[in-house]
Amino acid sequence: MSAMALLKKVGLFLFTIYALITFVIAMLLVFPFAMLAISAGKVKGGNLVYRCCRIWAQLWYYSIGVSHKEIYEHPHDTKKQYIFVANHISYMDIPPIVLAIHQPIRALGKYEMVKVPVFGWIYRAAVILVNRKDAETRAKSVRALKAAIKNHISIIIFPEGTFNETRQPLKSFFDGAFRIAIETQTPIKPLLLVDTLKRMHYRSLFELNPGENRVVYLKEVPVEGLTMKDLPILKNTVYQMMEEGLKRYISYPTP
């Protein structure tokens, strides 16, 4: 390894340590307000927790030199209710989602994340937890997502389920988001996270870089009148929209 490469690696490591420290500091600053918000009840309290999370994300981005940008390829109505779906490729997917969605929202989140100190406490209050290995908790999470929709709260799901570690735009989608959309007759709004892999690669937490972090809003996909027999077509339609969208912003190797 050359001296320049070694220096760059050490600098990246030190920056990541700094970023992790500021992550915790920003979280600690909003933690008392988030805990106070929880006392306001499941619906109102949850909405307030998300506002606290937005403040946390803004503070952290500012401290580590990451800039948030939203690109609207089509108009977006924040007064409407949606099932948001987004690609999933990095631990840095969470902050841009928190910053980009300007309406009451609940996310489907991995249960493992509650183990992270401080962050895990707020995470538990802000998301609908799911353990994909347990059928009972999967069913419970689906009921909770539907309950959020009944309370006029949008939801967001990563339809790939886990990180996309392929060299292609997307992995295959699970049915969950599209099944809920049809059952509740809630339109789908696809989002693209086009810079999160550059900000932090999934292979290591110690590869965090400053820079731009863009979120792209695609066209709404209506589901009015659709039934379960239309689920494969709906899922494929959204998949193709997101795949084509990602290719407009990111260069991928030829298969």
Short mmCIF file of N, CA and C in Angstrom, two decimals, residues 42-215:
data_model
loop_
_atom_site.label_atom_id
_atom_site.label_comp_id
_atom_site.label_asym_id
_atom_site.label_seq_id
_atom_site.Cartn_x
_atom_site.Cartn_y
_atom_site.Cartn_z
N LYS A 42 -49.62 7.18 21.02
CA LYS A 42 -49.03 6.40 19.94
C LYS A 42 -49.02 7.15 18.62
N VAL A 43 -50.13 7.85 18.31
CA VAL A 43 -50.23 8.54 17.02
C VAL A 43 -49.54 9.90 17.08
N LYS A 44 -50.03 10.78 17.94
CA LYS A 44 -49.44 12.12 18.04
C LYS A 44 -48.00 12.05 18.52
N GLY A 45 -47.74 11.19 19.49
CA GLY A 45 -46.39 11.04 20.01
C GLY A 45 -45.43 10.53 18.95
N GLY A 46 -45.89 9.56 18.16
CA GLY A 46 -45.05 9.03 17.09
C GLY A 46 -44.71 10.09 16.05
N ASN A 47 -45.69 10.94 15.74
CA ASN A 47 -45.44 12.04 14.79
C ASN A 47 -44.41 13.01 15.34
N LEU A 48 -44.49 13.30 16.64
CA LEU A 48 -43.54 14.21 17.26
C LEU A 48 -42.14 13.61 17.31
N VAL A 49 -42.06 12.29 17.52
CA VAL A 49 -40.76 11.62 17.52
C VAL A 49 -40.09 11.78 16.16
N TYR A 50 -40.87 11.68 15.08
CA TYR A 50 -40.30 11.85 13.75
C TYR A 50 -39.78 13.27 13.55
N ARG A 51 -40.45 14.24 14.13
CA ARG A 51 -39.94 15.61 14.04
C ARG A 51 -38.61 15.73 14.77
N CYS A 52 -38.49 15.05 15.89
CA CYS A 52 -37.22 15.04 16.61
C CYS A 52 -36.14 14.36 15.77
N CYS A 53 -36.52 13.31 15.07
CA CYS A 53 -35.56 12.60 14.22
C CYS A 53 -35.08 13.49 13.08
N ARG A 54 -35.97 14.35 12.56
CA ARG A 54 -35.57 15.28 11.51
C ARG A 54 -34.52 16.27 12.03
N ILE A 55 -34.74 16.76 13.25
CA ILE A 55 -33.78 17.68 13.84
C ILE A 55 -32.43 16.99 14.04
N TRP A 56 -32.48 15.73 14.51
CA TRP A 56 -31.25 14.95 14.68
C TRP A 56 -30.51 14.81 13.35
N ALA A 57 -31.24 14.43 12.29
CA ALA A 57 -30.61 14.23 10.98
C ALA A 57 -29.99 15.53 10.45
N GLN A 58 -30.71 16.64 10.64
CA GLN A 58 -30.19 17.94 10.19
C GLN A 58 -28.91 18.31 10.93
N LEU A 59 -28.91 18.11 12.26
CA LEU A 59 -27.72 18.41 13.06
C LEU A 59 -26.54 17.54 12.64
N TRP A 60 -26.81 16.25 12.46
CA TRP A 60 -25.73 15.33 12.11
C TRP A 60 -25.16 15.62 10.72
N TYR A 61 -26.06 15.83 9.75
CA TYR A 61 -25.60 16.17 8.40
C TYR A 61 -24.71 17.40 8.42
N TYR A 62 -25.13 18.41 9.15
CA TYR A 62 -24.37 19.66 9.21
C TYR A 62 -22.97 19.42 9.80
N SER A 63 -22.92 18.58 10.82
CA SER A 63 -21.65 18.36 11.52
C SER A 63 -20.67 17.52 10.71
N ILE A 64 -21.16 16.70 9.77
CA ILE A 64 -20.26 15.82 9.02
C ILE A 64 -20.13 16.21 7.55
N GLY A 65 -20.73 17.32 7.16
CA GLY A 65 -20.55 17.80 5.79
C GLY A 65 -21.35 17.05 4.74
N VAL A 66 -22.50 16.50 5.11
CA VAL A 66 -23.40 15.85 4.15
C VAL A 66 -24.55 16.81 3.84
N SER A 67 -24.83 17.01 2.56
CA SER A 67 -25.92 17.90 2.16
C SER A 67 -27.10 17.10 1.62
N HIS A 68 -28.27 17.44 2.09
CA HIS A 68 -29.50 16.76 1.67
C HIS A 68 -30.12 17.49 0.48
N LYS A 69 -30.54 16.74 -0.53
CA LYS A 69 -31.19 17.33 -1.70
C LYS A 69 -32.35 16.46 -2.15
N GLU A 70 -33.48 17.10 -2.46
CA GLU A 70 -34.66 16.39 -2.97
C GLU A 70 -34.89 16.76 -4.42
N ILE A 71 -35.12 15.76 -5.25
CA ILE A 71 -35.40 15.95 -6.67
C ILE A 71 -36.79 15.40 -6.95
N TYR A 72 -37.66 16.27 -7.46
CA TYR A 72 -39.04 15.87 -7.74
C TYR A 72 -39.22 15.73 -9.25
N GLU A 73 -39.18 14.49 -9.73
CA GLU A 73 -39.42 14.26 -11.16
C GLU A 73 -40.89 14.47 -11.50
N HIS A 74 -41.73 14.35 -10.48
CA HIS A 74 -43.17 14.60 -10.63
C HIS A 74 -43.65 15.32 -9.37
N PRO A 75 -44.69 16.12 -9.45
CA PRO A 75 -45.20 16.83 -8.27
C PRO A 75 -45.60 15.86 -7.17
N HIS A 76 -45.44 16.30 -5.94
CA HIS A 76 -45.79 15.46 -4.79
C HIS A 76 -46.73 16.23 -3.87
N ASP A 77 -47.81 15.57 -3.47
CA ASP A 77 -48.82 16.18 -2.60
C ASP A 77 -48.62 15.66 -1.18
N THR A 78 -48.09 16.51 -0.30
CA THR A 78 -47.83 16.08 1.07
C THR A 78 -49.10 15.88 1.89
N LYS A 79 -50.25 16.32 1.35
CA LYS A 79 -51.51 16.15 2.06
C LYS A 79 -52.15 14.79 1.78
N LYS A 80 -51.61 14.07 0.78
CA LYS A 80 -52.13 12.75 0.46
C LYS A 80 -51.38 11.69 1.28
N GLN A 81 -51.99 10.54 1.37
CA GLN A 81 -51.39 9.43 2.10
C GLN A 81 -50.82 8.43 1.11
N TYR A 82 -49.61 7.93 1.41
CA TYR A 82 -48.93 7.03 0.48
C TYR A 82 -48.30 5.84 1.21
N ILE A 83 -48.02 4.82 0.42
CA ILE A 83 -47.06 3.80 0.82
C ILE A 83 -45.79 4.11 0.04
N PHE A 84 -44.80 4.67 0.74
CA PHE A 84 -43.52 4.98 0.11
C PHE A 84 -42.69 3.70 0.01
N VAL A 85 -42.02 3.52 -1.10
CA VAL A 85 -41.07 2.41 -1.24
C VAL A 85 -39.75 2.99 -1.74
N ALA A 86 -38.64 2.44 -1.25
CA ALA A 86 -37.33 2.96 -1.63
C ALA A 86 -36.34 1.81 -1.75
N ASN A 87 -35.30 2.04 -2.55
CA ASN A 87 -34.21 1.05 -2.63
C ASN A 87 -33.39 1.07 -1.35
N HIS A 88 -32.74 -0.04 -1.06
CA HIS A 88 -32.05 -0.20 0.23
C HIS A 88 -30.65 -0.72 0.01
N ILE A 89 -29.62 0.11 0.33
CA ILE A 89 -28.25 -0.30 0.00
C ILE A 89 -27.23 0.13 1.04
N SER A 90 -27.64 0.86 2.09
CA SER A 90 -26.65 1.39 3.02
C SER A 90 -27.30 1.74 4.35
N TYR A 91 -26.48 1.76 5.41
CA TYR A 91 -26.97 2.25 6.70
C TYR A 91 -27.31 3.73 6.63
N MET A 92 -26.80 4.41 5.62
CA MET A 92 -27.10 5.83 5.43
C MET A 92 -28.44 6.07 4.75
N ASP A 93 -29.23 5.01 4.55
CA ASP A 93 -30.56 5.17 3.95
C ASP A 93 -31.54 5.84 4.90
N ILE A 94 -31.30 5.72 6.20
CA ILE A 94 -32.27 6.21 7.18
C ILE A 94 -32.34 7.74 7.24
N PRO A 95 -31.22 8.47 7.41
CA PRO A 95 -31.32 9.93 7.52
C PRO A 95 -31.99 10.62 6.33
N PRO A 96 -31.66 10.26 5.06
CA PRO A 96 -32.33 10.95 3.96
C PRO A 96 -33.83 10.69 3.90
N ILE A 97 -34.26 9.51 4.32
CA ILE A 97 -35.69 9.21 4.36
C ILE A 97 -36.38 10.12 5.38
N VAL A 98 -35.76 10.25 6.56
CA VAL A 98 -36.32 11.10 7.61
C VAL A 98 -36.44 12.54 7.13
N LEU A 99 -35.43 13.01 6.37
CA LEU A 99 -35.41 14.40 5.92
C LEU A 99 -36.33 14.64 4.71
N ALA A 100 -36.51 13.63 3.88
CA ALA A 100 -37.20 13.84 2.60
C ALA A 100 -38.71 13.77 2.69
N ILE A 101 -39.23 13.06 3.67
CA ILE A 101 -40.69 12.87 3.75
C ILE A 101 -41.28 13.89 4.70
N HIS A 102 -42.07 14.81 4.16
CA HIS A 102 -42.57 15.96 4.92
C HIS A 102 -44.04 15.77 5.30
N GLN A 103 -44.35 14.61 5.84
CA GLN A 103 -45.72 14.31 6.27
C GLN A 103 -45.64 13.20 7.31
N PRO A 104 -46.71 12.99 8.09
CA PRO A 104 -46.67 11.92 9.09
C PRO A 104 -46.31 10.59 8.44
N ILE A 105 -45.36 9.87 9.03
CA ILE A 105 -44.82 8.67 8.40
C ILE A 105 -44.42 7.65 9.48
N ARG A 106 -44.54 6.37 9.14
CA ARG A 106 -44.01 5.30 9.96
C ARG A 106 -43.22 4.36 9.04
N ALA A 107 -42.10 3.90 9.54
CA ALA A 107 -41.25 3.01 8.76
C ALA A 107 -41.31 1.59 9.32
N LEU A 108 -41.11 0.64 8.43
CA LEU A 108 -40.94 -0.75 8.85
C LEU A 108 -39.45 -0.96 9.06
N GLY A 109 -39.05 -1.30 10.28
CA GLY A 109 -37.63 -1.38 10.61
C GLY A 109 -37.22 -2.72 11.19
N LYS A 110 -35.94 -3.04 10.99
CA LYS A 110 -35.38 -4.30 11.50
C LYS A 110 -35.28 -4.27 13.02
N TYR A 111 -35.67 -5.36 13.65
CA TYR A 111 -35.66 -5.44 15.10
C TYR A 111 -34.24 -5.33 15.66
N GLU A 112 -33.25 -5.80 14.89
CA GLU A 112 -31.87 -5.81 15.37
C GLU A 112 -31.36 -4.41 15.73
N MET A 113 -31.92 -3.36 15.10
CA MET A 113 -31.42 -2.00 15.30
C MET A 113 -31.72 -1.46 16.69
N VAL A 114 -32.67 -2.06 17.42
CA VAL A 114 -32.99 -1.56 18.75
C VAL A 114 -31.85 -1.81 19.73
N LYS A 115 -30.89 -2.66 19.34
CA LYS A 115 -29.77 -2.98 20.22
C LYS A 115 -28.71 -1.88 20.23
N VAL A 116 -28.79 -0.92 19.29
CA VAL A 116 -27.82 0.16 19.23
C VAL A 116 -28.08 1.12 20.39
N PRO A 117 -27.08 1.41 21.22
CA PRO A 117 -27.29 2.30 22.38
C PRO A 117 -27.83 3.67 21.97
N VAL A 118 -28.72 4.23 22.75
CA VAL A 118 -29.35 5.54 22.57
C VAL A 118 -30.21 5.54 21.31
N PHE A 119 -29.58 5.34 20.14
CA PHE A 119 -30.32 5.31 18.88
C PHE A 119 -31.44 4.28 18.94
N GLY A 120 -31.15 3.13 19.52
CA GLY A 120 -32.13 2.05 19.58
C GLY A 120 -33.39 2.43 20.33
N TRP A 121 -33.26 3.27 21.36
CA TRP A 121 -34.44 3.69 22.13
C TRP A 121 -35.37 4.55 21.28
N ILE A 122 -34.78 5.49 20.55
CA ILE A 122 -35.60 6.34 19.69
C ILE A 122 -36.13 5.53 18.50
N TYR A 123 -35.30 4.65 18.00
CA TYR A 123 -35.69 3.80 16.87
C TYR A 123 -36.92 2.97 17.21
N ARG A 124 -36.94 2.42 18.42
CA ARG A 124 -38.08 1.61 18.86
C ARG A 124 -39.37 2.43 18.86
N ALA A 125 -39.25 3.71 19.24
CA ALA A 125 -40.43 4.57 19.32
C ALA A 125 -40.87 5.07 17.95
N ALA A 126 -39.94 5.10 16.99
CA ALA A 126 -40.23 5.75 15.72
C ALA A 126 -40.65 4.80 14.60
N VAL A 127 -40.33 3.50 14.74
CA VAL A 127 -40.61 2.58 13.64
C VAL A 127 -41.52 1.45 14.09
N ILE A 128 -42.04 0.73 13.11
CA ILE A 128 -42.79 -0.49 13.36
C ILE A 128 -41.81 -1.64 13.17
N LEU A 129 -41.51 -2.34 14.25
CA LEU A 129 -40.45 -3.34 14.23
C LEU A 129 -40.92 -4.64 13.60
N VAL A 130 -39.98 -5.32 12.91
CA VAL A 130 -40.28 -6.61 12.32
C VAL A 130 -39.07 -7.52 12.47
N ASN A 131 -39.33 -8.76 12.83
CA ASN A 131 -38.33 -9.82 12.81
C ASN A 131 -38.74 -10.78 11.71
N ARG A 132 -38.06 -10.73 10.58
CA ARG A 132 -38.47 -11.49 9.40
C ARG A 132 -38.39 -13.00 9.62
N LYS A 133 -37.65 -13.42 10.66
CA LYS A 133 -37.53 -14.85 10.92
C LYS A 133 -38.69 -15.40 11.73
N ASP A 134 -39.53 -14.51 12.22
CA ASP A 134 -40.64 -14.91 13.09
C ASP A 134 -41.97 -14.57 12.43
N ALA A 135 -42.75 -15.59 12.08
CA ALA A 135 -44.01 -15.38 11.37
C ALA A 135 -45.00 -14.56 12.19
N GLU A 136 -45.01 -14.77 13.50
CA GLU A 136 -45.96 -14.06 14.36
C GLU A 136 -45.66 -12.55 14.38
N THR A 137 -44.38 -12.18 14.50
CA THR A 137 -44.04 -10.75 14.52
C THR A 137 -44.21 -10.12 13.14
N ARG A 138 -44.02 -10.91 12.08
CA ARG A 138 -44.27 -10.38 10.73
C ARG A 138 -45.74 -10.02 10.58
N ALA A 139 -46.61 -10.90 11.05
CA ALA A 139 -48.05 -10.65 10.96
C ALA A 139 -48.44 -9.44 11.83
N LYS A 140 -47.81 -9.34 13.00
CA LYS A 140 -48.09 -8.21 13.90
C LYS A 140 -47.66 -6.90 13.26
N SER A 141 -46.52 -6.90 12.58
CA SER A 141 -46.03 -5.67 11.94
C SER A 141 -46.94 -5.24 10.81
N VAL A 142 -47.50 -6.20 10.08
CA VAL A 142 -48.43 -5.87 9.00
C VAL A 142 -49.68 -5.21 9.57
N ARG A 143 -50.18 -5.74 10.67
CA ARG A 143 -51.36 -5.15 11.32
C ARG A 143 -51.05 -3.73 11.79
N ALA A 144 -49.85 -3.52 12.31
CA ALA A 144 -49.45 -2.19 12.78
C ALA A 144 -49.34 -1.21 11.62
N LEU A 145 -48.84 -1.66 10.48
CA LEU A 145 -48.75 -0.79 9.30
C LEU A 145 -50.13 -0.39 8.81
N LYS A 146 -51.05 -1.34 8.80
CA LYS A 146 -52.42 -1.05 8.37
C LYS A 146 -53.10 -0.10 9.36
N ALA A 147 -52.79 -0.26 10.64
CA ALA A 147 -53.36 0.63 11.66
C ALA A 147 -52.86 2.06 11.45
N ALA A 148 -51.58 2.21 11.09
CA ALA A 148 -51.04 3.54 10.81
C ALA A 148 -51.78 4.18 9.64
N ILE A 149 -52.04 3.41 8.62
CA ILE A 149 -52.76 3.94 7.45
C ILE A 149 -54.17 4.38 7.84
N LYS A 150 -54.83 3.62 8.71
CA LYS A 150 -56.17 3.99 9.17
C LYS A 150 -56.14 5.30 9.96
N ASN A 151 -54.99 5.60 10.56
CA ASN A 151 -54.84 6.85 11.32
C ASN A 151 -54.28 7.97 10.45
N HIS A 152 -54.40 7.81 9.13
CA HIS A 152 -54.00 8.84 8.16
C HIS A 152 -52.49 9.13 8.20
N ILE A 153 -51.73 8.08 8.45
CA ILE A 153 -50.27 8.17 8.47
C ILE A 153 -49.72 7.35 7.31
N SER A 154 -48.83 7.93 6.54
CA SER A 154 -48.18 7.19 5.47
C SER A 154 -47.16 6.22 6.05
N ILE A 155 -46.77 5.23 5.26
CA ILE A 155 -45.76 4.28 5.72
C ILE A 155 -44.67 4.16 4.65
N ILE A 156 -43.50 3.72 5.05
CA ILE A 156 -42.43 3.46 4.10
C ILE A 156 -41.86 2.07 4.33
N ILE A 157 -41.63 1.37 3.22
CA ILE A 157 -41.11 0.00 3.27
C ILE A 157 -39.98 -0.12 2.24
N PHE A 158 -38.92 -0.82 2.62
CA PHE A 158 -37.89 -1.19 1.65
C PHE A 158 -38.29 -2.54 1.06
N PRO A 159 -38.84 -2.58 -0.15
CA PRO A 159 -39.37 -3.84 -0.69
C PRO A 159 -38.31 -4.91 -0.95
N GLU A 160 -37.03 -4.51 -1.01
CA GLU A 160 -35.97 -5.51 -1.18
C GLU A 160 -35.71 -6.28 0.12
N GLY A 161 -36.16 -5.72 1.23
CA GLY A 161 -36.02 -6.40 2.52
C GLY A 161 -34.69 -6.16 3.19
N THR A 162 -33.59 -6.45 2.51
CA THR A 162 -32.26 -6.28 3.05
C THR A 162 -31.39 -5.52 2.05
N PHE A 163 -30.15 -5.21 2.45
CA PHE A 163 -29.25 -4.48 1.56
C PHE A 163 -29.10 -5.18 0.20
N ASN A 164 -29.10 -4.37 -0.83
CA ASN A 164 -28.80 -4.87 -2.18
C ASN A 164 -27.28 -4.89 -2.34
N GLU A 165 -26.69 -6.07 -2.25
CA GLU A 165 -25.24 -6.19 -2.36
C GLU A 165 -24.82 -6.71 -3.74
N THR A 166 -25.73 -6.63 -4.69
CA THR A 166 -25.40 -6.99 -6.07
C THR A 166 -24.80 -5.77 -6.75
N ARG A 167 -24.40 -5.92 -7.98
CA ARG A 167 -23.86 -4.79 -8.75
C ARG A 167 -24.92 -4.24 -9.70
N GLN A 168 -26.19 -4.58 -9.42
CA GLN A 168 -27.31 -4.13 -10.24
C GLN A 168 -28.18 -3.16 -9.44
N PRO A 169 -29.08 -2.41 -10.09
CA PRO A 169 -29.87 -1.39 -9.39
C PRO A 169 -30.70 -1.92 -8.23
N LEU A 170 -31.32 -3.08 -8.41
CA LEU A 170 -32.24 -3.59 -7.40
C LEU A 170 -32.14 -5.10 -7.26
N LYS A 171 -32.48 -5.57 -6.07
CA LYS A 171 -32.76 -6.99 -5.87
C LYS A 171 -34.25 -7.21 -6.12
N SER A 172 -34.68 -8.46 -6.08
CA SER A 172 -36.10 -8.75 -6.24
C SER A 172 -36.88 -8.19 -5.07
N PHE A 173 -38.15 -7.88 -5.30
CA PHE A 173 -39.02 -7.28 -4.29
C PHE A 173 -39.85 -8.36 -3.58
N PHE A 174 -40.08 -8.13 -2.29
CA PHE A 174 -41.07 -8.91 -1.56
C PHE A 174 -42.46 -8.35 -1.87
N ASP A 175 -43.50 -9.12 -1.55
CA ASP A 175 -44.88 -8.72 -1.88
C ASP A 175 -45.48 -7.72 -0.89
N GLY A 176 -44.93 -7.65 0.34
CA GLY A 176 -45.60 -6.97 1.44
C GLY A 176 -46.14 -5.58 1.15
N ALA A 177 -45.30 -4.70 0.63
CA ALA A 177 -45.73 -3.31 0.39
C ALA A 177 -46.88 -3.25 -0.59
N PHE A 178 -46.84 -4.09 -1.60
CA PHE A 178 -47.84 -4.06 -2.66
C PHE A 178 -49.14 -4.72 -2.22
N ARG A 179 -49.01 -5.73 -1.36
CA ARG A 179 -50.20 -6.35 -0.79
C ARG A 179 -50.96 -5.36 0.10
N ILE A 180 -50.22 -4.65 0.95
CA ILE A 180 -50.84 -3.66 1.83
C ILE A 180 -51.46 -2.53 1.01
N ALA A 181 -50.77 -2.11 -0.05
CA ALA A 181 -51.29 -1.04 -0.90
C ALA A 181 -52.64 -1.43 -1.50
N ILE A 182 -52.74 -2.66 -1.97
CA ILE A 182 -54.00 -3.11 -2.58
C ILE A 182 -55.07 -3.28 -1.51
N GLU A 183 -54.72 -3.88 -0.39
CA GLU A 183 -55.70 -4.13 0.66
C GLU A 183 -56.25 -2.85 1.26
N THR A 184 -55.44 -1.81 1.33
CA THR A 184 -55.88 -0.54 1.92
C THR A 184 -56.22 0.50 0.85
N GLN A 185 -56.00 0.15 -0.43
CA GLN A 185 -56.25 1.06 -1.55
C GLN A 185 -55.49 2.38 -1.37
N THR A 186 -54.22 2.25 -0.99
CA THR A 186 -53.34 3.40 -0.77
C THR A 186 -52.32 3.47 -1.90
N PRO A 187 -52.18 4.59 -2.60
CA PRO A 187 -51.24 4.68 -3.72
C PRO A 187 -49.79 4.52 -3.27
N ILE A 188 -48.96 4.07 -4.19
CA ILE A 188 -47.54 3.87 -3.93
C ILE A 188 -46.74 5.05 -4.47
N LYS A 189 -45.77 5.50 -3.68
CA LYS A 189 -44.88 6.57 -4.11
C LYS A 189 -43.43 6.06 -4.03
N PRO A 190 -42.80 5.77 -5.18
CA PRO A 190 -41.42 5.28 -5.16
C PRO A 190 -40.42 6.42 -4.93
N LEU A 191 -39.42 6.14 -4.11
CA LEU A 191 -38.31 7.05 -3.85
C LEU A 191 -37.01 6.37 -4.25
N LEU A 192 -36.05 7.17 -4.72
CA LEU A 192 -34.74 6.64 -5.07
C LEU A 192 -33.69 7.26 -4.16
N LEU A 193 -32.86 6.44 -3.56
CA LEU A 193 -31.72 6.90 -2.78
C LEU A 193 -30.49 6.66 -3.66
N VAL A 194 -29.96 7.73 -4.22
CA VAL A 194 -28.96 7.57 -5.28
C VAL A 194 -27.52 7.80 -4.84
N ASP A 195 -27.32 8.29 -3.62
CA ASP A 195 -25.95 8.60 -3.17
C ASP A 195 -25.54 7.87 -1.89
N THR A 196 -26.43 7.15 -1.27
CA THR A 196 -26.14 6.61 0.06
C THR A 196 -24.98 5.61 0.04
N LEU A 197 -24.82 4.86 -1.04
CA LEU A 197 -23.70 3.92 -1.12
C LEU A 197 -22.37 4.67 -1.15
N LYS A 198 -22.35 5.84 -1.81
CA LYS A 198 -21.13 6.66 -1.83
C LYS A 198 -20.87 7.29 -0.47
N ARG A 199 -21.93 7.61 0.26
CA ARG A 199 -21.74 8.21 1.58
C ARG A 199 -21.26 7.17 2.60
N MET A 200 -21.80 5.95 2.52
CA MET A 200 -21.33 4.87 3.40
C MET A 200 -21.59 3.53 2.73
N HIS A 201 -20.54 2.81 2.41
CA HIS A 201 -20.68 1.51 1.75
C HIS A 201 -21.17 0.47 2.76
N TYR A 202 -21.99 -0.47 2.27
CA TYR A 202 -22.56 -1.48 3.15
C TYR A 202 -21.49 -2.43 3.72
N ARG A 203 -20.31 -2.48 3.12
CA ARG A 203 -19.31 -3.43 3.58
C ARG A 203 -18.67 -3.03 4.91
N SER A 204 -18.78 -1.75 5.28
CA SER A 204 -18.13 -1.31 6.52
C SER A 204 -18.71 0.01 7.02
N LEU A 205 -18.85 0.13 8.34
CA LEU A 205 -19.27 1.39 8.94
C LEU A 205 -18.16 2.43 8.87
N PHE A 206 -16.93 1.97 8.61
CA PHE A 206 -15.79 2.87 8.60
C PHE A 206 -15.45 3.33 7.19
N GLU A 207 -16.49 3.57 6.41
CA GLU A 207 -16.30 4.10 5.06
C GLU A 207 -17.30 5.21 4.80
N LEU A 208 -17.41 6.12 5.76
CA LEU A 208 -18.36 7.22 5.65
C LEU A 208 -17.67 8.43 5.03
N ASN A 209 -18.32 9.02 4.03
CA ASN A 209 -17.75 10.16 3.32
C ASN A 209 -18.71 11.34 3.31
N PRO A 210 -18.21 12.59 3.41
CA PRO A 210 -19.08 13.76 3.24
C PRO A 210 -19.47 13.92 1.78
N GLY A 211 -20.50 14.72 1.53
CA GLY A 211 -20.92 14.96 0.15
C GLY A 211 -22.44 15.05 0.04
N GLU A 212 -22.92 15.06 -1.18
CA GLU A 212 -24.35 15.21 -1.44
C GLU A 212 -25.08 13.88 -1.25
N ASN A 213 -26.30 13.97 -0.72
CA ASN A 213 -27.14 12.79 -0.53
C ASN A 213 -28.53 13.11 -1.08
N ARG A 214 -28.79 12.63 -2.30
CA ARG A 214 -30.02 12.99 -3.00
C ARG A 214 -31.12 11.94 -2.82
N VAL A 215 -32.36 12.44 -2.75
CA VAL A 215 -33.56 11.59 -2.74
C VAL A 215 -34.43 12.03 -3.91
#
